[in-house]
Short mmCIF file of C-alpha atoms in Angstrom, two decimals:
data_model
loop_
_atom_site.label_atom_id
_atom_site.label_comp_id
_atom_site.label_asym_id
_atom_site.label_seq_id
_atom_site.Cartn_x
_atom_site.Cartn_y
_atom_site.Cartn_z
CA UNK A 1 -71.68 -114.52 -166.91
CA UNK A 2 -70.47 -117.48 -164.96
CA UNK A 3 -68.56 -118.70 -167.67
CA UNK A 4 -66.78 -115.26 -168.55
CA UNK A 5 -65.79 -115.13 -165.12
CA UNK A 6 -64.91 -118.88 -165.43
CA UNK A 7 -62.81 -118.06 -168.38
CA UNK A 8 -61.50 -114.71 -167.47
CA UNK A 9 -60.11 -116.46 -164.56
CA UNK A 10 -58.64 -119.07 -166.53
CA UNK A 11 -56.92 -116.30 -168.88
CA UNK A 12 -55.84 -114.57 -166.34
CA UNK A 13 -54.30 -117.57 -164.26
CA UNK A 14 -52.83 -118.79 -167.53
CA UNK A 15 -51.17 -115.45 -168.68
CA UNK A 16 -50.37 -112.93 -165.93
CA UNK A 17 -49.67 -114.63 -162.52
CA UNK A 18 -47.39 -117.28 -163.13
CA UNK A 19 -43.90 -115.65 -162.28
CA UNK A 20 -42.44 -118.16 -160.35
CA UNK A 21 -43.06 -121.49 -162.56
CA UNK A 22 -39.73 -120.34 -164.24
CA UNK A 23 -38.28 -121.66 -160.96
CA UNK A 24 -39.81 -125.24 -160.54
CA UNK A 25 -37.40 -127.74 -160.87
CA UNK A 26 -38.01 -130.65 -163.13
CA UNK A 27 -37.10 -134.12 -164.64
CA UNK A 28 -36.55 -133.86 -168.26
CA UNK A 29 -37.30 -137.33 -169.22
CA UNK A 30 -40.54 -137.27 -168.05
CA UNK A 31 -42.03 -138.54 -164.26
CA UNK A 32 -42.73 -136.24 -161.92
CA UNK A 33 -40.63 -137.75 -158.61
CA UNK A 34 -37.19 -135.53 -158.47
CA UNK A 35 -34.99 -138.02 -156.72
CA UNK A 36 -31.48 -136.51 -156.14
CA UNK A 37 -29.77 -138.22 -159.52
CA UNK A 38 -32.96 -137.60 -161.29
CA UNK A 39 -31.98 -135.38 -164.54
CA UNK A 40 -33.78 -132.48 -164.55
CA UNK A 41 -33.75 -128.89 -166.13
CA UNK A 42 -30.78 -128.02 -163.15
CA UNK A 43 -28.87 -130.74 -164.54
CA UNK A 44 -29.19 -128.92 -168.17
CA UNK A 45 -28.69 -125.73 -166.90
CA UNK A 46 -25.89 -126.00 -165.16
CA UNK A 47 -24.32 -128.86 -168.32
CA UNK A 48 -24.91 -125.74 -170.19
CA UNK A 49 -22.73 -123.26 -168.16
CA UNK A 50 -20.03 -125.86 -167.69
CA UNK A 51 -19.98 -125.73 -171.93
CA UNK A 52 -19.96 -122.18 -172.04
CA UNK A 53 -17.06 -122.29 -169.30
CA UNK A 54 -15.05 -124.67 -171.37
CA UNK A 55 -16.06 -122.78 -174.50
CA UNK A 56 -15.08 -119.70 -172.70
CA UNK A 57 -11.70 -120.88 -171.12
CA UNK A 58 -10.36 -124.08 -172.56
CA UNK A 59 -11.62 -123.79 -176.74
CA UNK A 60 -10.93 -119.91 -177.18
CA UNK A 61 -7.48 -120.21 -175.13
CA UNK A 62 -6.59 -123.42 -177.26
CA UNK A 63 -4.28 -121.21 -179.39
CA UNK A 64 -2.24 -119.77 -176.14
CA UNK A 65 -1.35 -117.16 -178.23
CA UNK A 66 0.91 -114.07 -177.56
CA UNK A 67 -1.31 -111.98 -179.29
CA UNK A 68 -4.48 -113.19 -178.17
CA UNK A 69 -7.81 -114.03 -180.34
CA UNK A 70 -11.19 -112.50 -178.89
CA UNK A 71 -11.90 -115.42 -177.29
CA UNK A 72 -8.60 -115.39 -175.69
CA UNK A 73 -8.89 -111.87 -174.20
CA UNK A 74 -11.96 -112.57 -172.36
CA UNK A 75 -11.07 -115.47 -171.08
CA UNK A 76 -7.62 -113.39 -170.17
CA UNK A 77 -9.92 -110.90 -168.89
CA UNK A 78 -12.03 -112.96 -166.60
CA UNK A 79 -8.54 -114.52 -164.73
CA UNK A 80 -7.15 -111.04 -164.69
CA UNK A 81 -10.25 -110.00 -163.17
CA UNK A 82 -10.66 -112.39 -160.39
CA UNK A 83 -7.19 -112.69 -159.80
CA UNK A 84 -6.24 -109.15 -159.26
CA UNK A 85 -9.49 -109.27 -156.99
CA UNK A 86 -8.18 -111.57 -154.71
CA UNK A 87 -4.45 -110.19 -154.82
CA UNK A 88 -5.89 -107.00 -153.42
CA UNK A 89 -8.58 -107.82 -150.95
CA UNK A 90 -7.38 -111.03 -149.47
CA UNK A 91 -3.28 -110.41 -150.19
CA UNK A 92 -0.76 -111.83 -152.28
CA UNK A 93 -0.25 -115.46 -150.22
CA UNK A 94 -3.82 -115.84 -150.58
CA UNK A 95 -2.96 -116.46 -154.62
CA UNK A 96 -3.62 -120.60 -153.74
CA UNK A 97 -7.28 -120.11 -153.32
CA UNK A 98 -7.51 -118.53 -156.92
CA UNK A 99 -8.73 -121.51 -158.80
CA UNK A 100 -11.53 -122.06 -156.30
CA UNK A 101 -12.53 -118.35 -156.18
CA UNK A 102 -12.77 -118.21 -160.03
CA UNK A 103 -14.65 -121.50 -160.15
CA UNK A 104 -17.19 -119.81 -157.89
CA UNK A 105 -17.18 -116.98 -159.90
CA UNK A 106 -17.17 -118.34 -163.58
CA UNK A 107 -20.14 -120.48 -162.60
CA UNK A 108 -22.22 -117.84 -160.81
CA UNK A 109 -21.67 -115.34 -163.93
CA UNK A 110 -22.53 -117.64 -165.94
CA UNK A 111 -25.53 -119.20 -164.32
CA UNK A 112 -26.92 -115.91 -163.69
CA UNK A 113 -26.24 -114.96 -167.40
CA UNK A 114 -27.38 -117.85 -169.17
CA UNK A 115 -30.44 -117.55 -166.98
CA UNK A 116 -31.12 -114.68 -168.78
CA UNK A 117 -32.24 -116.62 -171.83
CA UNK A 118 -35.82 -117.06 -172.73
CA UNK A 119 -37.13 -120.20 -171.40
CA UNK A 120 -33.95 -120.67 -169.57
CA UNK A 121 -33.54 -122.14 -165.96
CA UNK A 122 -31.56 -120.19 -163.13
CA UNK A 123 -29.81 -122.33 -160.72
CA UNK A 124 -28.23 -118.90 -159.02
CA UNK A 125 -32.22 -118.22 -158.19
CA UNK A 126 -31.87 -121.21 -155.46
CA UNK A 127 -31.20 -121.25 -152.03
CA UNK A 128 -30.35 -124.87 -152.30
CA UNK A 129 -27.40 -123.88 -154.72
CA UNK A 130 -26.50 -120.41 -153.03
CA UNK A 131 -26.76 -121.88 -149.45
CA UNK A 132 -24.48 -124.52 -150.68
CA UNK A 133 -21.68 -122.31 -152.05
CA UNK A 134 -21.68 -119.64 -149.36
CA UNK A 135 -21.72 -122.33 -146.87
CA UNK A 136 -18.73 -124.18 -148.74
CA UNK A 137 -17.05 -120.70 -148.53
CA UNK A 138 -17.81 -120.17 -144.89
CA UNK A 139 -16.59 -123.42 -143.98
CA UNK A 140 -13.35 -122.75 -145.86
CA UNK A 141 -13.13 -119.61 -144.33
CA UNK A 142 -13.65 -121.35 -140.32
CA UNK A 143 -11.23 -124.42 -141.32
CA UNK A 144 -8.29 -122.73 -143.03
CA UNK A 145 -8.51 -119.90 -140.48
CA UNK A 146 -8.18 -123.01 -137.57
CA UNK A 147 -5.71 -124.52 -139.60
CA UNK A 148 -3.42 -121.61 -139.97
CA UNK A 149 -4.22 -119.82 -136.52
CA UNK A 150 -5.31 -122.43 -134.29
CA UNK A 151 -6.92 -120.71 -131.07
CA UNK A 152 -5.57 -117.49 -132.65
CA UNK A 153 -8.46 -117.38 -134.90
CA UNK A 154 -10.89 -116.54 -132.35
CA UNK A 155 -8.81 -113.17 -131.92
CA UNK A 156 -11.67 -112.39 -134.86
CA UNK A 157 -14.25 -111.86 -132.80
CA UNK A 158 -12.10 -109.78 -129.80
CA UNK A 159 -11.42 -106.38 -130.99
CA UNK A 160 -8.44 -105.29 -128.97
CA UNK A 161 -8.65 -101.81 -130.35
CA UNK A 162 -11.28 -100.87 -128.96
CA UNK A 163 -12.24 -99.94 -124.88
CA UNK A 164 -12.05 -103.08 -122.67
CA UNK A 165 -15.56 -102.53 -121.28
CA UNK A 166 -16.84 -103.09 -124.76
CA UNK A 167 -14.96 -106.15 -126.19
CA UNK A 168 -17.65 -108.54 -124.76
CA UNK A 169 -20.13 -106.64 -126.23
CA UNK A 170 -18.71 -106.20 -129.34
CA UNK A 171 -17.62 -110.14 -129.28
CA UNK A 172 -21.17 -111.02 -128.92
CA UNK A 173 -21.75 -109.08 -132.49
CA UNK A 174 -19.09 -110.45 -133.98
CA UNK A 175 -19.71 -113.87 -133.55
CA UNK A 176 -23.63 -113.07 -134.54
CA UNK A 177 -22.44 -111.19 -137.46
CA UNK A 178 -19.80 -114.05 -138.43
CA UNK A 179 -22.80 -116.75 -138.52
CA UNK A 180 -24.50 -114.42 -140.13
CA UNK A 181 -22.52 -113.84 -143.39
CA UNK A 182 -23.56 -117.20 -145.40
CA UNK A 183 -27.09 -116.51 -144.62
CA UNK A 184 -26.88 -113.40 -146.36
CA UNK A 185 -24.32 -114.36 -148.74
CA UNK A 186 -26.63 -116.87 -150.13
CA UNK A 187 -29.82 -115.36 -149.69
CA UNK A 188 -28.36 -111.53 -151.21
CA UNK A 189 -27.48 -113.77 -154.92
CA UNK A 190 -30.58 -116.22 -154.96
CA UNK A 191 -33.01 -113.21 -154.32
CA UNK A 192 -31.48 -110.89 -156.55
CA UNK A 193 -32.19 -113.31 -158.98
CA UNK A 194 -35.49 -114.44 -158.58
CA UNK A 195 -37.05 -110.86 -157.56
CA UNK A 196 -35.40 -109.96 -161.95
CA UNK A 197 -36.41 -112.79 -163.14
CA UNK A 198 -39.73 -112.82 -161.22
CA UNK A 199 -40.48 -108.78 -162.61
CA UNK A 200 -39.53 -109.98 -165.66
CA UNK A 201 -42.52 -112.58 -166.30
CA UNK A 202 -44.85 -109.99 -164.44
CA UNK A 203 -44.16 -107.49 -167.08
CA UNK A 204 -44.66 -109.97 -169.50
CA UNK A 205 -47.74 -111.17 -167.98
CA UNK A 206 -48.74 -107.85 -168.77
CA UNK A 207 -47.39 -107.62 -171.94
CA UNK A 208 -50.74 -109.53 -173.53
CA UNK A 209 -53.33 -106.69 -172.16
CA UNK A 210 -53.30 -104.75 -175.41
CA UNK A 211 -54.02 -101.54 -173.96
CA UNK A 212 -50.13 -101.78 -171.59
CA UNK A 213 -48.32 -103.94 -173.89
CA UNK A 214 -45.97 -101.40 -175.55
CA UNK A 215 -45.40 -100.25 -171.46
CA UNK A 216 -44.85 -103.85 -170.47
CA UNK A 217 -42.18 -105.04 -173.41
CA UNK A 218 -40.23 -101.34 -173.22
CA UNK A 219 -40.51 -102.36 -169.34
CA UNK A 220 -38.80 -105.66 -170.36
CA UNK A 221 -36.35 -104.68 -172.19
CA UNK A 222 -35.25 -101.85 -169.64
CA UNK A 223 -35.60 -104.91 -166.93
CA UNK A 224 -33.22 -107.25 -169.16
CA UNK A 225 -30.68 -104.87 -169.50
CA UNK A 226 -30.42 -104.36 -165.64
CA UNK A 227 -30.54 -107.94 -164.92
CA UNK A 228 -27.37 -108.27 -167.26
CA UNK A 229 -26.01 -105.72 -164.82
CA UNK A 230 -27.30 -107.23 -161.79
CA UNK A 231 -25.97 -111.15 -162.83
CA UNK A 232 -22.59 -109.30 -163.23
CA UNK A 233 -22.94 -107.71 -160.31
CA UNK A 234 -24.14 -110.18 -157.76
CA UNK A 235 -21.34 -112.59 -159.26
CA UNK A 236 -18.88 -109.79 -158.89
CA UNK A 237 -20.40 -109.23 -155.37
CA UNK A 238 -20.25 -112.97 -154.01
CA UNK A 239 -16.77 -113.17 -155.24
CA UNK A 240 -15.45 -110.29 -153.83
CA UNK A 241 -16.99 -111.02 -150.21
CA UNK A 242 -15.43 -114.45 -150.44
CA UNK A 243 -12.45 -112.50 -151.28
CA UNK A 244 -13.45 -110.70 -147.97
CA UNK A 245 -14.25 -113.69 -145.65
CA UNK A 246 -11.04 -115.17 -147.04
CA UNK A 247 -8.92 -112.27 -145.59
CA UNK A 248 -10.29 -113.07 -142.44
CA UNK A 249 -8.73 -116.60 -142.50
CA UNK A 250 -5.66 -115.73 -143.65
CA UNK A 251 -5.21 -111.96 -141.67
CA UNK A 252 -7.86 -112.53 -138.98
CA UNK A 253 -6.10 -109.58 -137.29
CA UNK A 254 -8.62 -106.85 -137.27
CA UNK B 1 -55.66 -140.55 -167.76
CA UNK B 2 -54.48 -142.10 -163.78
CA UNK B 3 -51.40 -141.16 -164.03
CA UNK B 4 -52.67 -137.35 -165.51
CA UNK B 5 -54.45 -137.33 -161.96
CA UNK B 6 -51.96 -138.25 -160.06
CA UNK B 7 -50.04 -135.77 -161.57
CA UNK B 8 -51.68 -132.98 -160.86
CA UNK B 9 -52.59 -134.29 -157.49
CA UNK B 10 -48.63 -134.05 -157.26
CA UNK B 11 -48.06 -130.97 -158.70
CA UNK B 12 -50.70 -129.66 -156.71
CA UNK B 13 -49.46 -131.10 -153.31
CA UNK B 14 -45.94 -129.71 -154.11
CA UNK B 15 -47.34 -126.25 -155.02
CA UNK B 16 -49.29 -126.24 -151.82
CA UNK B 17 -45.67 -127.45 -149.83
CA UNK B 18 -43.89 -124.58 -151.67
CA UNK B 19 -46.45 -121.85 -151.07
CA UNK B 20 -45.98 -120.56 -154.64
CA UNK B 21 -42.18 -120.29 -154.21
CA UNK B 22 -40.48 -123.31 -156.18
CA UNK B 23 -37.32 -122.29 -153.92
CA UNK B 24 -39.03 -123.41 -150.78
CA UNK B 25 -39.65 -126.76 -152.12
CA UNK B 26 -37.51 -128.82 -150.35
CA UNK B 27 -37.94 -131.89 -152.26
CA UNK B 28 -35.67 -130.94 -154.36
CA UNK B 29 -33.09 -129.39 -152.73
CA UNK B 30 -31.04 -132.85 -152.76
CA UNK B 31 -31.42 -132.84 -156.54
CA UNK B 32 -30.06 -129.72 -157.04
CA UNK B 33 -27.19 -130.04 -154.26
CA UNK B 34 -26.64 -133.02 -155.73
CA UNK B 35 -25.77 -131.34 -159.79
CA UNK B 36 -24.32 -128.57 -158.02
CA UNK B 37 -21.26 -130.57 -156.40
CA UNK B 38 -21.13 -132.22 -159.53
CA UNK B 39 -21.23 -129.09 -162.00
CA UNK B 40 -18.48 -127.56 -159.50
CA UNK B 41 -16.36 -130.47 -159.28
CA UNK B 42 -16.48 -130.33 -163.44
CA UNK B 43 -15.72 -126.60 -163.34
CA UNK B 44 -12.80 -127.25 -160.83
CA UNK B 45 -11.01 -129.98 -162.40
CA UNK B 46 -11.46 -128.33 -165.98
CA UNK B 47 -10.06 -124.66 -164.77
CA UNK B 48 -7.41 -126.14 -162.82
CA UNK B 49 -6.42 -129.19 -164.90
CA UNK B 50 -6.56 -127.01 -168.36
CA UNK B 51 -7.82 -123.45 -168.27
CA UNK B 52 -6.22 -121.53 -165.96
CA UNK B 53 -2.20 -123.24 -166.17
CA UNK B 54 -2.62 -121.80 -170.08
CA UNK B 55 -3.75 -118.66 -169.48
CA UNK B 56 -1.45 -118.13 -166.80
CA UNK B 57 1.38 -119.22 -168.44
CA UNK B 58 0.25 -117.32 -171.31
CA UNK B 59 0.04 -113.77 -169.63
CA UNK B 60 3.17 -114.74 -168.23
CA UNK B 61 4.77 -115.17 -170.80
CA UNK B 62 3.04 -111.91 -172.43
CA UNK B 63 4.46 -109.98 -169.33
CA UNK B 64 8.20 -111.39 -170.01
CA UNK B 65 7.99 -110.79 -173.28
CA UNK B 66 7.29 -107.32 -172.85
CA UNK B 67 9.61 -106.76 -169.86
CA UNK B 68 12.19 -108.52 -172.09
CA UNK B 69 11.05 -106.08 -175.01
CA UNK B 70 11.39 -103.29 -172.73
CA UNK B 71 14.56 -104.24 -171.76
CA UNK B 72 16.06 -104.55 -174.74
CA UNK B 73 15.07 -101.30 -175.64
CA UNK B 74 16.96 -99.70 -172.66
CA UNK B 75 19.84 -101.64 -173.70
CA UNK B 76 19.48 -100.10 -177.54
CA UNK B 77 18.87 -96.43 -176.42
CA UNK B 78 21.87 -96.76 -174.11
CA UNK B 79 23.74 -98.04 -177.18
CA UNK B 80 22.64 -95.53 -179.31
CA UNK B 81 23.94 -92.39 -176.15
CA UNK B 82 27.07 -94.55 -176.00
CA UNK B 83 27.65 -94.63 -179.96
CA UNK B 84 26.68 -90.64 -179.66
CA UNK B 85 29.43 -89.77 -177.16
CA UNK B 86 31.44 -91.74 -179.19
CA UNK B 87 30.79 -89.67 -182.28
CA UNK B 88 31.02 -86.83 -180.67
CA UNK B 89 34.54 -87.58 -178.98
CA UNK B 90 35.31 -88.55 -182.32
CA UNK B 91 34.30 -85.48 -183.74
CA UNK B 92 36.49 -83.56 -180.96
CA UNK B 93 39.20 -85.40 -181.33
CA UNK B 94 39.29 -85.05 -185.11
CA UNK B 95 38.93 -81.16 -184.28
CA UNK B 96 41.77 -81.06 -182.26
CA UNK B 97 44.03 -82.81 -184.96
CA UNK B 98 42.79 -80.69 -187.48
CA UNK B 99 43.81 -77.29 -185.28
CA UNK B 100 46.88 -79.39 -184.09
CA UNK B 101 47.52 -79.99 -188.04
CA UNK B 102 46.72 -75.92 -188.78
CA UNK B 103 49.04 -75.06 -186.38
CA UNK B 104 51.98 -77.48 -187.44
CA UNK B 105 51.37 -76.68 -191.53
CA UNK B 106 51.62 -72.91 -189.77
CA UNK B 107 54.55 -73.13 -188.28
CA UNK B 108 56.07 -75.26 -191.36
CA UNK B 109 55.28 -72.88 -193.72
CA UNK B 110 56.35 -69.97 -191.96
CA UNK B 111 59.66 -71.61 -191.13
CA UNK B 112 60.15 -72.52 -195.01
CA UNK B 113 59.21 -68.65 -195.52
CA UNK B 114 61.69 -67.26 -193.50
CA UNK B 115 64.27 -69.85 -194.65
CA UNK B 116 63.36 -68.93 -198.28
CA UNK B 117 62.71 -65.51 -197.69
CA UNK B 118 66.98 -65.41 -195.95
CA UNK B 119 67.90 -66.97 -198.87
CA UNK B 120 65.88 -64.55 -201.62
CA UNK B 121 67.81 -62.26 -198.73
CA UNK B 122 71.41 -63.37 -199.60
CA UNK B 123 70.55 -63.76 -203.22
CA UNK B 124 69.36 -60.46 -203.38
CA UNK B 125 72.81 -59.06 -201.11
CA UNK B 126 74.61 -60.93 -203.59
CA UNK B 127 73.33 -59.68 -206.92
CA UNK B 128 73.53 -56.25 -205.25
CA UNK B 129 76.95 -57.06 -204.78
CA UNK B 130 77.81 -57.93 -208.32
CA UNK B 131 75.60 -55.31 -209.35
CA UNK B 132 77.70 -52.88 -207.60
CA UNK B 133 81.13 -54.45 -208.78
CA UNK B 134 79.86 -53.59 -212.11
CA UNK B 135 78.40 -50.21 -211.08
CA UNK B 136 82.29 -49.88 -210.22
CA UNK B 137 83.88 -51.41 -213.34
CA UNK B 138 81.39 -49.21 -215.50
CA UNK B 139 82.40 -46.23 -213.18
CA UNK B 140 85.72 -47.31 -213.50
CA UNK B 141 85.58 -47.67 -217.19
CA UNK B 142 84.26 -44.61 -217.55
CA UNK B 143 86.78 -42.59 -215.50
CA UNK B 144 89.44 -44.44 -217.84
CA UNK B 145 86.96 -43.47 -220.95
CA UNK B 146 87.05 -40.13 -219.30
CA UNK B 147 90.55 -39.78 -219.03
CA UNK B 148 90.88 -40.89 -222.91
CA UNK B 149 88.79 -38.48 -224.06
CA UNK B 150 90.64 -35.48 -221.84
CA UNK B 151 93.74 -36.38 -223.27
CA UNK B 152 92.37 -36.50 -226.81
CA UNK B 153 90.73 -33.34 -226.33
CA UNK B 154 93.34 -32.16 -224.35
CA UNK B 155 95.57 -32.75 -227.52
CA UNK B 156 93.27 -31.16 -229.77
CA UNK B 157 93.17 -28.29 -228.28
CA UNK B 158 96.95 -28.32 -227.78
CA UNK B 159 97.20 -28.72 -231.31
CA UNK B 160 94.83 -26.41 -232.25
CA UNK B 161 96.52 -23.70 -230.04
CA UNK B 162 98.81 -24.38 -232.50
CA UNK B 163 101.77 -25.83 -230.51
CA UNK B 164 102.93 -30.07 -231.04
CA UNK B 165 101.21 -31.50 -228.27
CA UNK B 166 103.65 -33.98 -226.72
CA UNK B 167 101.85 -37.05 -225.39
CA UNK B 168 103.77 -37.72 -221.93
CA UNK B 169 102.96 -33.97 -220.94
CA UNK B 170 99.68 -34.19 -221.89
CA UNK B 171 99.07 -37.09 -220.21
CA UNK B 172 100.81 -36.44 -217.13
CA UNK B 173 98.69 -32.87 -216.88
CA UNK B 174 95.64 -34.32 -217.75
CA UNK B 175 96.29 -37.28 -215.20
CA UNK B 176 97.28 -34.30 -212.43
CA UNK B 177 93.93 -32.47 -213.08
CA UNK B 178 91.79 -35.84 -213.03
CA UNK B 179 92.99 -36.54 -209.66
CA UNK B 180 92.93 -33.14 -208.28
#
């Protein structure tokens, strides 16, 4: 009896509840310290998506042809994408911060899509990388908007459409929902990736209970195909509010 | 079989830091900020160094190459109106000379019938003429044949009446009668 239980616990802590051990960052070459140049499965991970970037925009573009190859036509794609994005929503001069909106988002999509591979690591699923990149865009946003508008800036946060008797008011939540934005900018792309990835290995926890497996792997499948859509989207999603934030650096006139 | 221990002494001691969520471990949040700069630094330089010059310079010179293509095209379909006009003005104007051409081998050809129709005119007024002259010598002729044969008969019958006919008589009488 004891041992049943014993072993029943074993199988069960062994099979079903380990969704989050996809996340734990570690060395590669053995050791078990992570100092901050130790090489570990990050490192790998994100190697791998600076490949498939240069796979992706330098190898398939070699040709430069006018009539492009496959290759060519996504990677033509992807600029078109991101560039038309930030032609719309931020404006035409803001055309100088391309190349560090599409780094942002070629190596979110692609984190968050090579993730997506069995026995893969996500570095989009960490607040230590998304905090770092929405903060790097927030800080962008407060020191070009300086830069360009000096004291102007701060016009941000005082609506002068609006009643006089409110602007404080409304300055207050401005200002709150400015230092705001890179806590939920972050937090919005590392938790839409864990919570997938997470339901993912529950369902596949599940998967080895005979009775609910052909439930659990249909469940999978269903899951993957919406986390393909969800790693599009979030990427799509973090660009376009950088996109966003940027407007307010360059236009902060509401 | 120490360091297995201490291993999982470690492992467990960062599970119990991270509460079950590897996120929250803050261990190794250096680590990863660390690869991240590096990874985005390696993404910059490579897009902006390489990627993105070629593929803008390669829809760019997509889009001029249509807008060029485009262009051209206008320029051959306002050829092609400009070569129509031209036909057709060509087409008048070779309609016009034709008529103008009609109207001059008209007026030619009716001048060169009246001419020749004046002269088949005269020709005609003239054979008339001649005709008529020898209408008159025939009529003439026969008033002289006429005559002749009066006189002949005229002396016949004299003679058969039975008398000499003298020829100055008869002839004078026969002349008298004729011209009454």
């Amino acid at each position: 009896m004891a041992t049943e239980a014993a072993h029943g616990a074993e199988e069960g802590s062994s099979l079903v509840f380990h969704p989050m051990d996809q996340f734990i960052v570690k060395p590669l070459f053995g050791g078990s310290e992570v100092h901050w140049y130790t090489i570990t499965n990050v490192t790998l991970w994100m190697g791998i998506s600076v490949l498939a970037i240069l796979a992706l925009m330098v190898l398939a573009t070699s040709g430069a042809k006018r009539i492009p190859s496959r290759g060519q036509s996504i990677a033509e794609m992807a600029y078109g994408f991101v560039y038309k994005m930030i032609e719309d929503v931020t404006g035409k001069d803001a055309v100088k911060f391309f190349p560090y909106v599409f780094t942002l988002f070629m190596f979110i999509v692609f984190s968050n899509l090579l993730g997506l591979l069995p026995m893969s690591f996500t570095p989009t699923s960490h607040f230590a990388v998304t905090i770092v990149l929405a903060l790097a865009v927030f800080l962008t946003v407060t020191i070009v908007g300086f830069v360009l508008h000096g004291a102007q800036f701060l016009g941000l946060f005082w609506v002068s459409s609006a009643p006089a008797a409110v602007r404080p008011l409304l300055a207050l939540i401005e200002v709150i929902s400015y230092f705001v934005r890179p806590v939920s900018h972050s937090i919005r792309l590392a938790g839409n990736m864990m919570a997938g990835h997470a339901v993912i290995k529950v369902f596949a926890g599940f998967a080895a209970i005979a009775a609910v497996s052909p439930v659990a792997i249909i469940a999978i499948v269903g899951m993957y195909g919406l986390e393909i859509l969800v790693g599009f989207i979030q990427a799509y999603v973090f660009t376009i509010l950088t996109c966003v934030y940027l407007k307010d650096a360059l236009h902060p006139a509401h | 079989m120490a360091t297995e221990t201490h291993d999982a002494v470690e492992g467990a001691a960062h599970a119990a830091e991270s509460a079950g969520m590897p996120q929250l471990d803050f261990s190794t949040w250096g680590n990863q900020i660390f690869w991240l700069i590096v990874t985005l630094v390696v993404i910059y330089l490579i897009l902006t160094k390489i990627a993105l010059p070629r593929v803008g310079a390669v829809l760019a010179d997509r889009a001029g190459t249509i807008a060029n293509d485009i262009a051209a095209a206008e320029e051959l379909k306002q050829k092609a109106k400009e070569a129509e006009a031209a036909y057709d003005k060509a087409l008048a104007d070779a309609r016009a000379e034709a008529s103008r051409i009609v109207e001059a081998t008209k007026a030619e050809i009716n001048e060169e019938l009246k001419a020749a129709t004046a002269k088949a005119d005269e020709e005609i007024a003239a054979k008339a003429a001649e005709s008529a002259k020898a209408i008159d010598e025939i009529r003439a002729g026969a008033a002289e044949a006429a005559e002749t044969v009066a006189k002949d008969t005229a002396a016949e019958l004299v003679a058969a009446l039975g008398f000499t006919p003298k020829d100055d008589e008869i002839e004078g009488a026969v002349s008298e009668r004729l011209k009454g």
